[in-house]
Each structure stands twice: as structure tokens, then as C-alpha cells.
Amino acid sequence: MNILVLDTIHGGKEIARHLSFLGHTVDGVDVYRGREGISPEEALSGRYDLVAAPVHLDPDHPLMQMEGTAYTTHHEIVATVLAPLHLKQCIEITGARGKTTTAHALAHGMRGPGILHTSTGTYRFPGKELLGKKSITPASLIGAAEEAAAIGGWLIAEESIGVAGAGGLGILTSDLDYRIAGGKKSALAEKKRMLARCRRVLLAPGMGAEAAVPGAVATGEIVSLDGTRCTYAYGAVTGSFDHPLFSITGYRIPLMTAAAALCLLGEDPAALATFPALEARMQVTEEEGRIIVDNANSGACLATTCDAAALARRRAPGRPLTLVVGAESSTVCEGFPFADIAEVIETTAPAAVIIVGDQYRSCTFHDLPVTPLAIVATLGEGAALARSVAGDHAIVLAVKTWR
């Protein structure tokens, strides 16, 4: 086939390379920068059997309007690339929040060799050996899948804005929606459409009707929670376990979802009783006598920031709180809206606030109960400033960022 792959900077180059290995004739266009591949004009003058585009590309782009050409997404064409690998077991996880923690928890409960691919890194199990760190674009799934095939193991993969549909189980961790593709598509609708390609679909707790996928299993059909005790029942897999992390919103839903997924896979979720808190996900440390709660990650939001502040106050009762909050990079899909930051500040009543993100410099702060000490560009700058001015304050790092 003659295939045109759009967007070389979000994995398109890797996809094109593997399609060439499979015998296809492939061209690529750098639709965002124009620095690599052929020009849009040259592509428009060509004839292609198939165009593979990222799900976030504006559907009104001229290269998305070529007559007589079939279109597919990067996610979907990656499934074609993976097919010859005949993966033993592939679980794909998507959703605006909770992907990373769900993936790590699920891998923690799995037996045998396998590969875990997340935004925090790609790991070989057992042993959780770090192999490297890549993005969670569809193209990054290819290398992780090759590693899994090489060891004859399972693959658990976190993916952004959808799934390839290459595996037996797809998991949706959140029904939070936002606009993509120049504001012309619903991210949630695209995720649901691609999840429908999986043989089985699991929905995390609390999903609304808008997240429904035909034939999907709801986590609540398999697990229930009473305080910090999780009880599960699916066929012959029954039991319960206790975990203090169930008291934290950022862990409650991912752990319940992972428990349900393990049941669907025929594994006993009891192993989740030993699942540790992840770095930068409600991680509590003590530094020079003060408590620091690190919740700076790609899923940071209003709810998890309030949870982090509450955790800091439980660990450092009576001490003032310094809050470092914002969004370091505009590339994190749904951002951290200033309205949510304002609500966080009103709800948590910190003694001091440091805002991270240049995009907030034009915002109005006079209505906030606490005037920010500073607006800085990066999490590192915000954390360093907090350490220098906080004294004995507890510090909460709640910045949306890739780590």
C-alpha cells in the first residue's frame, strides 16, 4: 500500500519506519513544524491508499480532505504494526486521569514476565527494571510491545487519547472530556470509539452514561469498597484486601480499577495489598523537619490537589501550608484551568502560594484569598522557591507536568 503518515513529531516517524518494514511505501509530513518529510504540497499531489493521522489533528486540515483516500488514526495503524508480534496478553489503558497509577497497580498484581509502559517509564517485570522513558503516544507502544514479545510476557500500556485496540482488554480510567483537533472533536468520544475495538472493556468507578461503551464491564460489578477494604468477586476469583491508599482519591479509583482488571484476567488482586505509593503521586517525604507532599504529575487537578493538602495537614497538624500549583507544560492535554486553581486556593486556604506556568501571568489575582508570591515557569523553580521561603511550613507540590 501507499501510505501517508501525518505528524512526524508525535511518533509518526516511528510508525512510518515500521510500516516500511512491513513492505509498504510510506511518505511522512511534519504537519506542525514543516521540518521533516515531504511538503504538504507534494503530499497533496500524490496518490495514497491510506492516510494515518494523529487523533488530535484538525479534521479540516487540507491533508485530511484528500478524495479517494481512506483515513485511519495513529492508534489504529499501530495495531496493524503489532499484529505480527502475537502478544501473549495486551492491556491498554487510556483516560484523562488515573492512567499511570492504574497501570502501575495492575502490573504490581500480575504474575510472570511482562512489560509495563507508562509516562513514568518502561519497565521489565518481575523486578520492575527501568528500560527507558518514552512518551505515551501510540508509536511508543511499538517498542514496548517488541520487548514484551521478546520475553514472551504480558504488556500493560498507558496511552494518550485512545488505544490501538491491539489487546484483549482496554481500560477507561476517567470520563473527563475535553476538546481536541482544533476544538472539533471530543477526546472522550474518540477514546470510546477506539476502546470498542478491544475484545473486552473495563470502565473505572463513577463513570457517567456519556462514558458507556457497548459490552463494557463496570468496575462496580466486580469490586466494592468499605473504608479501606476492597472486596472482589468474579467467577472463581473472590476475596478482599485492605490498603490505606484507598483513603486518597488519587489512589482509590485506580486501585479499584486494577483489582477489577486483575479479576478479568484471572489473577487474584490480593497482591495489591502491598502496592506502594508512586513517586510524585501523593508521595510524602520529610525534609529538614518539614513535610512535603509531592503530587506533581500529569493527572494533577482540583480534586487531587485538595487531597494532597488534606494529607499534608494530617501529616503536619497545626503547621501552615505552602502550595505550589499550576501547569508546567501546555502539552499536558487538558491543562489545569485557572478557575480550578482559584477554587483550590479558596478550599485549602494555604498560607502561601506559588503559581507554576507562564500562561497564568495574564490572570487576575486580586479576588484570591492569598496573593501568589510569584509566578514561575517550571516545577523545579516553584519547588526551589517554596523550600527557600516556607520555613517550617508543609509544602504541597501540585503541578500538572510530565514526570
Coordinates of C-alpha atoms in Angstrom, one line a residue:
M1 CA 0.0 0.0 0.0
N2 CA 1.0 3.6 -0.5
I3 CA 0.6 5.2 2.9
L4 CA 0.9 8.8 4.1
V5 CA 1.7 9.3 7.7
L6 CA 1.0 12.8 9.1
D7 CA 2.8 14.4 12.1
T8 CA 6.4 13.2 12.4
I9 CA 6.9 14.7 15.9
H10 CA 4.3 12.7 17.8
G11 CA 5.5 9.3 16.7
G12 CA 4.7 9.5 13.0
K13 CA 8.4 8.9 12.0
E14 CA 8.5 5.7 14.1
I15 CA 5.2 4.5 12.6
A16 CA 6.4 5.2 9.1
R17 CA 9.6 3.2 9.7
H18 CA 7.7 0.1 10.9
L19 CA 5.2 0.3 8.0
S20 CA 8.2 0.3 5.7
F21 CA 9.5 -2.8 7.4
L22 CA 6.1 -4.4 6.6
G23 CA 6.6 -3.7 2.9
H24 CA 4.5 -0.6 2.5
T25 CA 5.6 2.5 0.6
V26 CA 5.4 5.4 3.0
D27 CA 5.7 9.2 3.0
G28 CA 5.6 11.4 6.0
V29 CA 4.6 15.1 6.5
D30 CA 5.6 17.2 9.5
V31 CA 2.2 19.0 9.7
Y32 CA 3.1 21.1 12.8
R33 CA 6.6 22.3 12.0
G34 CA 7.3 21.6 8.3
R35 CA 10.9 20.5 9.0
E36 CA 10.8 16.8 8.1
G37 CA 9.5 14.5 5.4
I38 CA 7.8 15.8 2.2
S39 CA 6.0 19.1 1.9
P40 CA 2.2 19.3 2.3
E41 CA 2.0 20.4 -1.4
E42 CA 3.9 17.3 -2.5
A43 CA 1.7 15.1 -0.5
L44 CA -1.5 16.7 -1.9
S45 CA -0.2 16.0 -5.4
G46 CA 0.4 12.3 -4.6
R47 CA -1.9 9.3 -4.5
Y48 CA -2.3 7.3 -1.4
D49 CA -4.3 4.3 -0.4
L50 CA -4.3 5.3 3.3
V51 CA -3.5 8.3 5.4
A52 CA -2.6 7.8 9.1
A53 CA -3.1 10.9 11.2
P54 CA -2.9 11.7 14.9
V55 CA -6.3 11.9 16.6
H56 CA -5.6 15.5 17.6
L57 CA -5.1 16.8 14.1
D58 CA -7.7 19.3 12.9
P59 CA -10.0 17.4 10.5
D60 CA -10.2 20.5 8.3
H61 CA -6.5 20.3 7.5
P62 CA -6.1 20.1 3.7
L63 CA -4.3 16.7 4.1
M64 CA -7.4 15.4 5.9
Q65 CA -9.6 16.2 2.9
M66 CA -8.0 14.1 0.1
E67 CA -10.6 12.5 -2.1
G68 CA -10.4 8.8 -2.8
T69 CA -8.2 8.1 0.2
A70 CA -9.0 6.1 3.3
Y71 CA -8.2 7.6 6.7
T72 CA -7.1 6.0 10.0
T73 CA -5.5 7.2 13.2
H74 CA -2.0 6.6 14.5
H75 CA -3.6 4.4 17.3
E76 CA -5.4 2.2 14.8
I77 CA -2.4 1.7 12.4
V78 CA -0.2 0.8 15.3
A79 CA -2.5 -2.2 15.8
T80 CA -1.5 -3.3 12.3
V81 CA 2.2 -3.0 13.1
L82 CA 1.7 -5.0 16.3
A83 CA -0.3 -7.8 14.8
P84 CA 2.7 -9.9 13.7
L85 CA 4.1 -9.9 17.2
H86 CA 1.2 -12.2 18.5
L87 CA 1.4 -10.7 22.0
K88 CA 0.6 -13.1 24.8
Q89 CA -1.6 -10.6 26.7
C90 CA -2.0 -6.9 26.0
I91 CA -3.9 -4.4 28.3
E92 CA -4.3 -0.9 27.1
I93 CA -5.2 2.0 29.4
T94 CA -6.5 5.4 28.5
G95 CA -8.4 8.3 30.2
A96 CA -7.8 11.9 31.2
R97 CA -6.8 10.9 34.8
G98 CA -5.6 7.9 36.7
K99 CA -3.9 6.1 33.8
T100 CA -0.4 5.9 35.3
T101 CA -1.4 4.7 38.7
T102 CA -3.9 2.2 37.3
A103 CA -1.2 0.8 35.0
H104 CA 1.4 0.5 37.8
A105 CA -1.1 -1.1 40.2
L106 CA -2.2 -3.6 37.5
A107 CA 1.4 -4.6 36.8
H108 CA 2.1 -5.0 40.5
G109 CA -0.6 -7.6 40.7
M110 CA 0.4 -9.6 37.5
R111 CA 2.3 -12.8 37.6
G112 CA 5.1 -13.9 35.2
P113 CA 7.3 -11.8 32.9
G114 CA 5.9 -8.7 31.3
I115 CA 6.4 -5.1 30.2
L116 CA 4.8 -2.0 31.7
H117 CA 4.8 1.1 29.6
T118 CA 3.8 4.4 31.2
S119 CA 4.5 8.1 31.3
T120 CA 7.0 7.4 34.1
G121 CA 9.0 4.9 32.1
T122 CA 9.0 1.5 30.5
Y123 CA 9.7 -1.4 32.9
R124 CA 10.5 -5.1 32.7
F125 CA 8.8 -7.4 35.2
P126 CA 9.4 -9.2 37.5
G127 CA 11.8 -6.8 39.2
K128 CA 10.5 -3.6 37.7
E129 CA 13.7 -2.9 35.8
L130 CA 13.6 0.5 34.1
L131 CA 14.3 0.1 30.4
G132 CA 13.9 3.7 29.4
K133 CA 11.4 6.5 29.2
K134 CA 9.3 7.5 26.2
S135 CA 6.1 9.3 25.5
I136 CA 2.7 7.6 25.7
T137 CA 1.9 8.4 22.0
P138 CA 0.6 5.3 20.1
A139 CA 4.0 4.9 18.4
S140 CA 5.7 4.4 21.7
L141 CA 3.6 1.2 22.1
I142 CA 5.6 -0.5 19.4
G143 CA 8.9 -0.7 21.2
A144 CA 7.3 -1.8 24.4
A145 CA 5.3 -4.5 22.5
E146 CA 8.5 -5.7 20.9
E147 CA 10.1 -6.0 24.4
A148 CA 7.1 -8.0 25.6
A149 CA 7.1 -10.3 22.6
A150 CA 10.9 -10.9 23.1
I151 CA 10.3 -12.2 26.7
G152 CA 7.0 -14.0 26.0
G153 CA 5.3 -11.8 28.5
W154 CA 2.3 -9.6 29.0
L155 CA 2.1 -5.9 28.0
I156 CA 0.4 -3.2 30.0
A157 CA 0.4 0.2 28.2
E158 CA -0.7 3.6 29.1
E159 CA -1.8 5.6 26.0
S160 CA -2.8 9.1 25.4
I161 CA -6.2 10.0 23.8
G162 CA -7.2 6.4 22.9
V163 CA -6.0 2.9 22.4
A164 CA -4.7 0.9 19.5
G165 CA -7.2 -1.9 20.1
A166 CA -4.5 -4.4 19.8
G167 CA -5.2 -6.2 23.1
G168 CA -7.7 -8.3 24.9
L169 CA -8.5 -5.7 27.5
G170 CA -9.0 -1.9 27.2
I171 CA -9.5 0.2 30.3
L172 CA -11.0 3.7 30.5
T173 CA -9.9 5.4 33.7
S174 CA -11.9 8.7 33.5
D175 CA -15.0 10.1 31.8
L176 CA -13.5 13.6 31.9
D177 CA -13.8 15.2 28.5
Y178 CA -12.0 18.0 26.7
R179 CA -11.8 19.2 23.1
I180 CA -9.1 18.1 20.6
A181 CA -8.4 18.5 16.9
G182 CA -8.8 22.3 16.9
G183 CA -11.8 22.0 19.2
K184 CA -13.7 19.9 16.7
K185 CA -13.6 16.6 18.4
S186 CA -14.4 15.2 21.8
A187 CA -11.5 13.4 23.4
L188 CA -13.8 11.1 25.3
A189 CA -15.7 10.1 22.2
E190 CA -12.5 9.2 20.4
K191 CA -11.4 7.1 23.3
K192 CA -14.7 5.3 23.4
R193 CA -14.6 4.7 19.6
M194 CA -11.1 3.1 19.8
L195 CA -11.9 1.1 23.0
A196 CA -14.7 -0.6 21.2
R197 CA -12.0 -2.4 19.1
C198 CA -10.8 -4.2 22.2
R199 CA -12.3 -7.7 22.9
R200 CA -13.2 -6.6 26.5
V201 CA -13.5 -3.1 28.0
L202 CA -13.4 -2.2 31.7
L203 CA -14.7 1.2 33.0
A204 CA -13.4 2.7 36.2
P205 CA -15.7 3.6 39.0
G206 CA -18.0 6.6 38.8
M207 CA -18.5 6.7 35.1
G208 CA -21.5 8.6 33.8
A209 CA -23.7 7.5 30.9
E210 CA -21.6 9.5 28.5
A211 CA -18.7 7.1 29.0
A212 CA -20.7 4.0 28.1
V213 CA -19.0 1.6 25.7
P214 CA -21.2 -1.3 24.3
G215 CA -20.5 -4.5 26.2
A216 CA -18.2 -2.9 28.7
V217 CA -17.8 -4.2 32.3
A218 CA -18.1 -1.6 35.1
T219 CA -15.6 -1.9 37.9
G220 CA -18.5 -1.8 40.4
E221 CA -19.8 -5.1 39.0
I222 CA -16.7 -6.8 40.4
V223 CA -15.3 -4.9 43.3
S224 CA -16.8 -2.9 46.3
L225 CA -15.1 -0.7 48.8
D226 CA -15.8 -0.4 52.5
G227 CA -13.5 2.2 54.0
T228 CA -10.0 0.9 53.1
R229 CA -11.1 -2.7 52.5
C230 CA -11.7 -3.8 48.9
T231 CA -13.8 -6.9 48.2
Y232 CA -13.9 -8.6 44.8
A233 CA -15.8 -11.4 43.2
Y234 CA -15.6 -12.6 39.6
G235 CA -16.1 -16.2 38.8
A236 CA -13.7 -18.3 40.8
V237 CA -11.7 -15.2 41.9
T238 CA -13.0 -13.9 45.2
G239 CA -11.5 -12.3 48.3
S240 CA -10.6 -9.0 49.9
F241 CA -7.7 -6.9 50.9
D242 CA -7.0 -3.7 52.8
H243 CA -4.9 -0.7 51.8
P244 CA -4.5 2.7 53.4
L245 CA -4.2 4.3 50.0
F246 CA -7.9 3.8 49.5
S247 CA -8.4 6.8 51.7
I248 CA -6.8 9.0 49.0
T249 CA -8.9 9.9 45.9
G250 CA -5.9 9.7 43.6
Y251 CA -5.4 6.0 44.5
R252 CA -8.9 4.9 45.3
I253 CA -10.2 4.7 41.8
P254 CA -7.0 3.3 40.2
L255 CA -6.7 0.6 42.8
M256 CA -10.3 -0.5 42.4
T257 CA -9.9 -0.5 38.7
A258 CA -6.7 -2.5 38.8
A259 CA -8.4 -5.0 41.2
A260 CA -11.3 -5.5 38.7
A261 CA -8.9 -5.8 35.8
L262 CA -6.9 -8.5 37.6
C263 CA -10.1 -10.4 38.2
L264 CA -11.0 -10.2 34.5
L265 CA -7.5 -11.5 33.7
G266 CA -7.9 -14.4 36.1
E267 CA -5.4 -13.0 38.6
D268 CA -6.0 -12.6 42.4
P269 CA -6.0 -8.9 43.3
A270 CA -4.8 -9.7 46.9
A271 CA -1.3 -8.8 45.8
L272 CA -2.4 -5.1 45.6
A273 CA -2.3 -5.0 49.4
T274 CA 1.5 -4.4 49.1
F275 CA 1.3 -1.8 46.3
P276 CA 3.5 1.2 47.2
A277 CA 2.7 4.9 46.7
L278 CA 4.3 6.1 43.4
E279 CA 6.8 8.9 43.1
A280 CA 5.1 12.3 42.6
R281 CA 1.7 10.7 43.3
M282 CA 0.8 11.7 46.9
Q283 CA 4.4 10.8 47.9
V284 CA 5.2 12.0 51.4
T285 CA 8.7 12.9 52.4
E286 CA 10.3 14.7 55.3
E287 CA 13.0 17.2 54.5
E288 CA 14.8 19.2 57.2
G289 CA 11.9 18.7 59.6
R290 CA 9.1 19.7 57.2
I291 CA 6.6 17.6 55.3
I292 CA 6.5 17.7 51.5
V293 CA 3.6 16.1 49.7
D294 CA 4.6 15.6 46.0
N295 CA 1.6 15.3 43.7
A296 CA 3.1 17.0 40.7
N297 CA 2.2 14.7 37.7
S298 CA 0.2 14.7 34.5
G299 CA -3.0 13.9 36.4
A300 CA -2.8 16.8 38.9
C301 CA -6.2 18.5 39.2
L302 CA -8.5 20.3 41.6
A303 CA -9.6 17.1 43.4
T304 CA -6.2 15.6 43.8
T305 CA -4.7 18.9 44.9
C306 CA -7.3 19.2 47.7
D307 CA -6.5 15.6 48.7
A308 CA -2.8 16.4 48.8
A309 CA -3.4 19.5 51.0
A310 CA -5.5 17.4 53.4
L311 CA -2.8 14.8 53.5
A312 CA -0.2 17.4 54.3
R313 CA -2.3 18.8 57.2
R314 CA -2.8 15.3 58.6
R315 CA 0.9 14.7 58.5
A316 CA 1.9 18.1 59.8
P317 CA -1.0 19.2 62.0
G318 CA -1.1 22.9 63.0
R319 CA 1.6 23.9 60.5
P320 CA 1.0 26.5 57.8
L321 CA 0.8 25.2 54.2
T322 CA 2.7 26.5 51.2
L323 CA 1.1 25.4 47.9
V324 CA 2.9 25.1 44.6
V325 CA 0.2 24.8 41.9
G326 CA -0.3 25.1 38.2
A327 CA 0.6 23.5 34.9
E328 CA 4.2 23.4 33.7
S329 CA 3.6 22.5 30.1
S330 CA 0.8 23.3 27.7
T331 CA 1.4 19.9 26.1
V332 CA -0.4 18.1 29.0
C333 CA -3.7 17.6 27.3
E334 CA -6.4 19.1 29.4
G335 CA -4.3 21.6 31.4
F336 CA -5.1 23.0 34.9
P337 CA -7.7 25.7 34.4
F338 CA -7.1 28.9 36.4
A339 CA -10.7 28.7 37.8
D340 CA -9.8 25.3 39.3
I341 CA -6.6 26.8 40.8
A342 CA -8.6 29.6 42.3
E343 CA -11.0 27.1 43.8
V344 CA -8.1 25.0 45.2
I345 CA -6.7 28.1 46.9
E346 CA -10.1 29.0 48.4
T347 CA -10.7 25.4 49.6
T348 CA -7.3 24.6 51.0
A349 CA -6.5 28.1 52.5
P350 CA -2.7 27.9 52.2
A351 CA -0.5 30.4 53.9
A352 CA 1.5 31.0 50.7
V353 CA 1.0 30.2 47.1
I354 CA 3.4 29.9 44.2
I355 CA 1.9 29.6 40.7
V356 CA 3.7 27.5 38.0
G357 CA 3.0 28.3 34.4
D358 CA 3.7 31.3 32.2
Q359 CA 0.1 31.0 30.8
Y360 CA -1.2 32.3 34.1
R361 CA 0.7 35.6 34.0
S362 CA -2.3 37.4 32.4
C363 CA -4.8 36.1 35.0
T364 CA -6.3 38.4 37.7
F365 CA -5.3 37.5 41.2
H366 CA -7.0 40.2 43.3
D367 CA -10.0 38.1 44.0
L368 CA -7.9 35.3 45.5
P369 CA -7.7 35.0 49.3
V370 CA -4.0 34.6 49.0
T371 CA -1.9 36.7 46.6
P372 CA 0.7 34.4 44.9
L373 CA 4.3 35.0 46.0
A374 CA 5.4 34.5 42.4
I375 CA 4.6 33.0 39.0
V376 CA 7.4 30.8 37.7
A377 CA 7.8 28.7 34.6
T378 CA 8.7 25.3 35.9
L379 CA 8.1 22.9 38.8
G380 CA 11.7 22.9 39.7
E381 CA 11.7 26.7 40.1
G382 CA 8.5 26.5 42.1
A383 CA 9.7 23.8 44.4
A384 CA 13.1 25.6 45.0
L385 CA 11.3 28.8 45.8
A386 CA 8.9 27.0 48.2
R387 CA 11.9 25.4 50.0
S388 CA 13.6 28.8 50.4
V389 CA 10.6 30.7 51.8
A390 CA 8.5 28.1 53.5
G391 CA 10.3 27.8 56.8
D392 CA 8.6 25.1 58.8
H393 CA 5.5 25.1 56.5
A394 CA 4.3 21.9 55.0
I395 CA 4.7 22.0 51.2
V396 CA 2.4 20.7 48.6
L397 CA 3.6 20.3 45.0
A398 CA 0.5 20.1 42.8
V399 CA 1.7 21.0 39.3
K400 CA 0.5 19.3 36.1
T401 CA 3.6 18.1 34.3
W402 CA 5.1 15.0 32.7
R403 CA 7.4 13.2 35.0

